CSV table of N, CA and C in Angstrom, one decimal:
chain,number,residue,atom,x,y,z
J,1,MET,N,71.5,9.1,-80.0
J,1,MET,CA,69.8,9.9,-79.8
J,1,MET,C,69.0,9.7,-80.8
J,2,ASN,N,67.6,9.3,-80.9
J,2,ASN,CA,66.0,8.5,-80.8
J,2,ASN,C,65.6,9.4,-82.3
J,3,ILE,N,66.4,9.9,-83.5
J,3,ILE,CA,65.7,10.4,-85.2
J,3,ILE,C,64.0,10.3,-84.4
J,4,LYS,N,64.2,9.3,-85.2
J,4,LYS,CA,62.1,9.0,-84.6
J,4,LYS,C,61.1,10.1,-84.1
J,5,ASP,N,62.2,10.2,-83.1
J,5,ASP,CA,61.2,10.9,-82.2
J,5,ASP,C,61.9,12.3,-82.4
J,6,GLN,N,63.2,12.7,-82.2
J,6,GLN,CA,63.1,14.4,-82.9
J,6,GLN,C,62.9,14.7,-83.9
J,7,VAL,N,62.2,13.6,-85.0
J,7,VAL,CA,61.2,14.5,-86.6
J,7,VAL,C,59.7,14.2,-86.2
J,8,LYS,N,59.4,13.4,-85.1
J,8,LYS,CA,58.1,13.9,-84.1
J,8,LYS,C,57.7,14.8,-83.7
J,9,ASN,N,58.5,14.6,-82.9
J,9,ASN,CA,58.5,15.9,-81.8
J,9,ASN,C,58.9,17.5,-83.0
J,10,MET,N,59.5,17.5,-83.7
J,10,MET,CA,59.8,18.3,-85.2
J,10,MET,C,58.4,18.3,-85.3
J,11,ASP,N,57.5,17.6,-86.0
J,11,ASP,CA,56.5,17.6,-87.4
J,11,ASP,C,55.8,18.5,-86.0
J,12,ALA,N,55.7,18.2,-85.2
J,12,ALA,CA,54.8,18.8,-84.3
J,12,ALA,C,54.6,20.2,-83.9
J,13,MET,N,55.6,20.8,-83.9
J,13,MET,CA,55.6,21.8,-83.9
J,13,MET,C,55.3,22.5,-85.0
J,14,VAL,N,56.3,22.1,-86.3
J,14,VAL,CA,55.6,22.7,-87.3
J,14,VAL,C,53.6,22.6,-87.8
J,15,SER,N,53.3,21.7,-86.9
J,15,SER,CA,52.3,21.4,-87.3
J,15,SER,C,51.2,22.3,-86.6
J,16,GLN,N,51.8,22.9,-85.4
J,16,GLN,CA,51.4,23.4,-84.4
J,16,GLN,C,51.6,25.4,-85.7
J,17,GLY,N,52.5,25.2,-86.2
J,17,GLY,CA,52.9,26.9,-86.7
J,17,GLY,C,54.3,27.3,-85.9
J,18,ASP,N,54.6,26.3,-85.2
J,18,ASP,CA,56.3,27.4,-84.2
J,18,ASP,C,57.2,26.6,-84.9
J,19,ILE,N,57.1,27.1,-86.5
J,19,ILE,CA,58.3,27.2,-86.8
J,19,ILE,C,59.8,27.7,-86.8
J,20,VAL,N,59.1,28.8,-86.2
J,20,VAL,CA,61.0,29.4,-85.9
J,20,VAL,C,60.9,28.6,-84.8
J,21,ASN,N,61.0,28.4,-83.8
J,21,ASN,CA,61.3,27.3,-82.4
J,21,ASN,C,61.8,25.9,-83.3
J,22,ALA,N,60.7,25.4,-83.9
J,22,ALA,CA,61.6,24.3,-84.5
J,22,ALA,C,62.2,24.3,-85.2
J,23,VAL,N,63.0,25.0,-85.9
J,23,VAL,CA,64.5,25.8,-86.7
J,23,VAL,C,65.3,26.1,-85.2
J,24,LYS,N,65.2,26.8,-84.3
J,24,LYS,CA,66.0,26.9,-83.3
J,24,LYS,C,66.1,26.0,-82.7
J,25,LYS,N,65.3,25.2,-82.4
J,25,LYS,CA,65.9,24.0,-81.7
J,25,LYS,C,66.5,22.7,-81.9
J,26,TYR,N,65.6,22.7,-83.3
J,26,TYR,CA,66.8,20.9,-84.2
J,26,TYR,C,67.6,21.5,-85.2
J,27,PHE,N,67.8,22.9,-85.3
J,27,PHE,CA,68.8,22.6,-86.9
J,27,PHE,C,70.1,23.0,-86.2
J,28,ALA,N,71.6,22.4,-86.9
J,28,ALA,CA,72.3,22.6,-86.7
J,28,ALA,C,72.8,23.5,-86.5
J,29,THR,N,73.9,24.1,-85.8
J,29,THR,CA,74.1,25.3,-86.7
J,29,THR,C,74.7,26.2,-88.5
J,30,ASN,N,75.3,25.0,-88.9
J,30,ASN,CA,75.5,25.0,-89.9
J,30,ASN,C,74.2,24.5,-91.1
J,31,ALA,N,73.6,24.0,-90.2
J,31,ALA,CA,72.6,24.0,-91.4
J,31,ALA,C,72.2,24.4,-93.0
J,32,ASN,N,72.2,23.2,-93.6
J,32,ASN,CA,71.5,24.8,-95.6
J,32,ASN,C,70.2,23.7,-95.8
J,33,THR,N,69.6,24.4,-96.6
J,33,THR,CA,68.2,24.1,-97.5
J,33,THR,C,67.9,25.0,-98.4
J,34,SER,N,67.1,23.9,-98.9
J,34,SER,CA,66.9,24.6,-100.7
J,34,SER,C,65.6,23.9,-100.8
J,35,ASP,N,65.2,24.9,-101.3
J,35,ASP,CA,63.0,24.6,-101.9
J,35,ASP,C,63.2,24.5,-103.3
J,36,TYR,N,62.3,24.4,-104.0
J,36,TYR,CA,61.8,23.8,-105.3
J,36,TYR,C,61.8,25.4,-105.9
J,37,GLU,N,61.9,26.3,-105.2
J,37,GLU,CA,61.6,27.6,-106.1
J,37,GLU,C,63.7,28.4,-106.2
J,38,ASN,N,64.3,27.6,-105.7
J,38,ASN,CA,65.9,27.5,-106.0
J,38,ASN,C,66.4,28.7,-104.5
J,39,SER,N,65.3,28.6,-103.4
J,39,SER,CA,65.8,29.3,-102.4
J,39,SER,C,66.5,28.5,-101.3
J,40,THR,N,68.2,29.3,-101.3
J,40,THR,CA,68.6,28.3,-99.6
J,40,THR,C,68.6,29.6,-98.6
J,41,THR,N,69.4,28.7,-98.1
J,41,THR,CA,69.8,29.6,-97.1
J,41,THR,C,71.3,28.0,-96.0
J,42,ASN,N,72.0,28.8,-95.3
J,42,ASN,CA,73.6,28.5,-95.6
J,42,ASN,C,73.7,28.2,-94.0
J,43,SER,N,73.3,28.5,-93.5
J,43,SER,CA,73.2,28.5,-91.7
J,43,SER,C,71.5,28.3,-91.2
J,44,LYS,N,71.7,28.4,-90.1
J,44,LYS,CA,70.1,28.0,-88.8
J,44,LYS,C,70.2,29.2,-88.6
J,45,THR,N,70.6,31.1,-88.4
J,45,THR,CA,70.7,32.1,-88.5
J,45,THR,C,69.9,32.8,-89.3
J,46,GLU,N,70.1,32.0,-90.6
J,46,GLU,CA,69.6,32.5,-92.1
J,46,GLU,C,67.9,31.5,-92.1
J,47,MET,N,68.2,30.3,-91.3
J,47,MET,CA,66.8,30.0,-91.6
J,47,MET,C,65.6,31.0,-90.5
J,48,VAL,N,66.2,31.1,-89.7
J,48,VAL,CA,65.4,31.3,-88.3
J,48,VAL,C,65.2,32.8,-89.0
J,49,THR,N,66.0,34.1,-89.6
J,49,THR,CA,65.6,35.4,-90.4
J,49,THR,C,64.2,34.7,-91.2
J,50,LYS,N,64.9,34.0,-92.7
J,50,LYS,CA,64.1,33.9,-93.1
J,50,LYS,C,62.7,33.3,-92.7
J,51,MET,N,62.1,32.3,-91.7
J,51,MET,CA,60.8,32.0,-91.3
J,51,MET,C,60.6,33.0,-90.9
J,52,GLU,N,61.2,34.3,-89.8
J,52,GLU,CA,60.6,35.2,-88.7
J,52,GLU,C,59.7,36.3,-90.1
J,53,GLY,N,61.0,36.4,-91.1
J,53,GLY,CA,59.9,37.4,-92.3
J,53,GLY,C,58.7,36.9,-93.2
J,54,PHE,N,59.1,35.2,-93.2
J,54,PHE,CA,58.3,34.4,-93.5
J,54,PHE,C,56.6,34.7,-92.9
J,55,LEU,N,56.8,34.6,-91.7
J,55,LEU,CA,55.6,34.0,-90.6
J,55,LEU,C,54.8,35.2,-91.0
J,56,GLY,N,55.8,36.8,-90.3
J,56,GLY,CA,55.3,37.5,-90.3
J,56,GLY,C,54.7,38.2,-91.2
J,57,ALA,N,54.0,38.0,-92.9
J,57,ALA,CA,54.2,38.2,-93.7
J,57,ALA,C,52.7,37.6,-93.8
J,58,ILE,N,52.2,36.5,-92.6
J,58,ILE,CA,51.3,36.4,-92.2
J,58,ILE,C,49.7,36.8,-92.0
J,59,SER,N,48.7,36.9,-92.4
J,59,SER,CA,47.7,37.6,-92.0
J,59,SER,C,47.1,36.6,-91.2
J,60,ASN,N,46.5,35.2,-91.8
J,60,ASN,CA,45.6,33.9,-90.9
J,60,ASN,C,45.8,33.0,-92.2
J,61,VAL,N,46.3,32.1,-90.8
J,61,VAL,CA,46.8,30.7,-90.8
J,61,VAL,C,45.2,30.0,-91.5
J,62,ASN,N,45.2,29.2,-92.1
J,62,ASN,CA,43.7,28.7,-92.9
J,62,ASN,C,44.2,27.1,-92.4
J,63,GLY,N,45.1,26.8,-91.8
J,63,GLY,CA,45.2,25.1,-92.0
J,63,GLY,C,46.5,25.2,-92.5
J,64,ILE,N,47.2,23.8,-91.3
J,64,ILE,CA,48.6,23.2,-91.0
J,64,ILE,C,48.4,21.7,-90.9
J,65,LYS,N,48.6,20.8,-92.4
J,65,LYS,CA,48.4,19.8,-92.0
J,65,LYS,C,49.7,18.6,-92.2
J,66,HIS,N,49.5,18.0,-91.0
J,66,HIS,CA,50.6,17.0,-91.0
J,66,HIS,C,50.2,15.8,-91.9
J,67,HIS,N,50.4,14.8,-93.1
J,67,HIS,CA,49.7,13.5,-93.5
J,67,HIS,C,50.2,12.6,-92.9
J,68,LYS,N,51.8,12.5,-93.2
J,68,LYS,CA,52.6,11.8,-92.8
J,68,LYS,C,54.0,11.9,-92.6
J,69,THR,N,55.2,10.8,-92.3
J,69,THR,CA,56.3,10.9,-91.9
J,69,THR,C,57.0,9.5,-92.5
J,70,ILE,N,58.2,9.4,-93.4
J,70,ILE,CA,58.9,8.9,-92.9
J,70,ILE,C,60.2,8.1,-92.5
J,71,VAL,N,60.8,8.1,-92.0
J,71,VAL,CA,62.0,7.9,-91.5
J,71,VAL,C,63.0,6.8,-91.7
J,72,ASP,N,64.2,6.9,-92.1
J,72,ASP,CA,64.7,6.0,-93.1
J,72,ASP,C,66.3,6.3,-92.1
J,73,GLY,N,66.6,5.4,-91.3
J,73,GLY,CA,68.3,5.9,-90.9
J,73,GLY,C,68.1,7.3,-90.4
J,74,THR,N,69.5,8.4,-90.8
J,74,THR,CA,68.7,9.7,-90.5
J,74,THR,C,68.6,10.4,-91.2
J,75,ASN,N,67.7,9.8,-92.5
J,75,ASN,CA,66.8,10.7,-93.2
J,75,ASN,C,65.5,10.5,-93.2
J,76,SER,N,65.1,11.6,-93.0
J,76,SER,CA,63.2,11.8,-92.9
J,76,SER,C,62.7,12.7,-93.6
J,77,ALA,N,60.9,12.0,-94.0
J,77,ALA,CA,60.3,12.9,-95.4
J,77,ALA,C,58.9,12.8,-94.8
J,78,SER,N,58.7,14.1,-94.7
J,78,SER,CA,57.5,14.0,-94.1
J,78,SER,C,56.3,14.9,-94.9
J,79,GLU,N,55.2,14.8,-95.3
J,79,GLU,CA,54.9,15.2,-96.0
J,79,GLU,C,53.2,16.9,-95.6
J,80,PHE,N,53.4,17.6,-96.0
J,80,PHE,CA,52.3,19.0,-95.0
J,80,PHE,C,51.6,19.2,-96.4
J,81,THR,N,50.6,20.0,-95.7
J,81,THR,CA,49.6,20.9,-96.7
J,81,THR,C,49.7,21.9,-95.8
J,82,PHE,N,50.1,23.6,-96.7
J,82,PHE,CA,49.9,25.1,-95.7
J,82,PHE,C,49.4,25.7,-96.8
J,83,ASP,N,48.3,25.7,-96.0
J,83,ASP,CA,47.7,27.1,-96.5
J,83,ASP,C,47.4,28.5,-95.7
J,84,PHE,N,48.2,29.2,-96.2
J,84,PHE,CA,47.4,30.9,-95.7
J,84,PHE,C,47.4,31.9,-96.4
J,85,ASP,N,46.6,32.7,-95.8
J,85,ASP,CA,46.6,34.2,-96.1
J,85,ASP,C,47.5,35.0,-96.4
J,86,MET,N,48.2,35.6,-96.9
J,86,MET,CA,48.8,36.2,-96.7
J,86,MET,C,48.6,37.7,-96.2
J,87,LYS,N,49.8,39.2,-95.7
J,87,LYS,CA,49.6,40.2,-95.6
J,87,LYS,C,48.9,41.3,-97.1
J,88,ASP,N,49.4,41.0,-98.1
J,88,ASP,CA,49.7,41.2,-98.6
J,88,ASP,C,48.5,40.9,-100.3
J,89,GLY,N,47.3,40.8,-99.1
J,89,GLY,CA,46.4,39.5,-100.5
J,89,GLY,C,46.2,38.9,-100.9
J,90,SER,N,47.8,38.0,-101.2
J,90,SER,CA,47.8,36.5,-101.7
J,90,SER,C,47.7,35.7,-100.5
J,91,LYS,N,47.5,34.1,-101.8
J,91,LYS,CA,46.8,33.0,-100.6
J,91,LYS,C,48.0,32.1,-101.2
J,92,ILE,N,48.8,31.7,-100.2
J,92,ILE,CA,49.6,30.6,-100.3
J,92,ILE,C,48.9,29.7,-100.1
J,93,TYR,N,49.6,27.9,-100.6
J,93,TYR,CA,48.6,26.7,-100.6
J,93,TYR,C,50.2,26.1,-101.2
J,94,TRP,N,50.7,25.7,-100.3
J,94,TRP,CA,51.6,24.3,-100.6
J,94,TRP,C,51.6,23.0,-100.2
J,95,HIS,N,51.6,21.5,-100.6
J,95,HIS,CA,51.4,20.7,-100.9
J,95,HIS,C,53.2,20.2,-100.8
J,96,GLU,N,53.5,19.9,-100.1
J,96,GLU,CA,55.2,19.8,-99.9
J,96,GLU,C,55.7,18.4,-99.3
J,97,ILE,N,56.5,17.9,-99.8
J,97,ILE,CA,57.4,17.2,-99.1
J,97,ILE,C,59.0,17.9,-98.7
J,98,ILE,N,58.7,18.1,-96.8
J,98,ILE,CA,60.4,18.2,-96.8
J,98,ILE,C,61.1,16.3,-96.4
J,99,GLN,N,62.4,16.9,-96.8
J,99,GLN,CA,63.5,16.0,-97.1
J,99,GLN,C,64.1,16.7,-95.9
J,100,ARG,N,64.4,15.5,-94.8
J,100,ARG,CA,66.1,15.8,-93.9
J,100,ARG,C,66.3,15.2,-94.0
J,101,GLU,N,67.8,15.7,-93.5
J,101,GLU,CA,68.8,14.3,-93.5
J,101,GLU,C,69.8,15.2,-92.0
J,102,TRP,N,69.9,14.2,-91.0
J,102,TRP,CA,70.3,14.4,-89.4
J,102,TRP,C,71.5,14.0,-89.2
J,103,ASN,N,71.7,14.8,-88.3
J,103,ASN,CA,73.3,14.4,-87.6
J,103,ASN,C,72.9,13.5,-86.7
J,104,ASP,N,74.4,12.8,-85.7
J,104,ASP,CA,74.2,12.3,-85.0
J,104,ASP,C,73.4,12.8,-83.1
J,105,GLN,N,73.9,14.1,-83.7
J,105,GLN,CA,73.0,15.1,-81.9
J,105,GLN,C,71.6,15.2,-82.3
J,106,GLY,N,70.9,14.6,-83.0
J,106,GLY,CA,70.1,14.3,-83.6
J,106,GLY,C,69.1,16.8,-83.8
J,107,GLN,N,70.1,16.5,-84.6
J,107,GLN,CA,69.8,17.8,-85.5
J,107,GLN,C,69.9,18.2,-87.1
J,108,VAL,N,69.0,18.3,-87.9
J,108,VAL,CA,69.2,18.9,-89.1
J,108,VAL,C,70.2,19.7,-90.0
J,109,ILE,N,71.2,18.7,-90.4
J,109,ILE,CA,72.0,19.8,-91.2
J,109,ILE,C,71.7,19.8,-92.8
J,110,LYS,N,70.6,19.5,-92.7
J,110,LYS,CA,70.2,19.3,-94.5
J,110,LYS,C,69.0,19.5,-94.5
J,111,GLU,N,67.8,20.4,-95.2
J,111,GLU,CA,66.6,20.5,-95.4
J,111,GLU,C,65.9,21.1,-96.7
J,112,GLU,N,65.9,20.0,-97.7
J,112,GLU,CA,65.0,20.5,-98.7
J,112,GLU,C,63.6,20.3,-99.1
J,113,TYR,N,62.9,20.6,-99.7
J,113,TYR,CA,61.2,21.3,-100.2
J,113,TYR,C,61.6,20.9,-101.4
J,114,PHE,N,59.9,19.3,-101.3
J,114,PHE,CA,60.0,18.9,-102.6
J,114,PHE,C,58.3,19.5,-102.9
J,115,ASN,N,58.0,19.6,-104.1
J,115,ASN,CA,56.3,20.1,-104.4
J,115,ASN,C,55.8,19.4,-105.0
J,116,ALA,N,55.1,18.7,-103.8
J,116,ALA,CA,54.0,17.4,-103.5
J,116,ALA,C,52.3,17.9,-104.6
J,117,ASN,N,52.3,18.7,-105.5
J,117,ASN,CA,51.1,18.3,-106.0
J,117,ASN,C,51.3,17.6,-107.2
């Protein structure tokens, strides 16, 4: 499995806002995630549920920008900026690094988010 192709394809889906389907397609069943606010998920199912809830709370996508990606073996790091208006009137502006660990079947087994501001 070519990890570089998997990363490129997943990043393209995220760039288009198709985050739930990216998780469904590229996460291993037992994948876990963590972010810089100490929020975690422990399975693909939990992450899908989390992303569906998050995306359902967005009123407007002002922009999703993919800056760059680095792939080294079975690890990748992708830099994104996310700019959203939320249904509750708040705004979200995240500039972050998404670090992923991939298995040899081309699935994400671990994903961590780092604040790039």
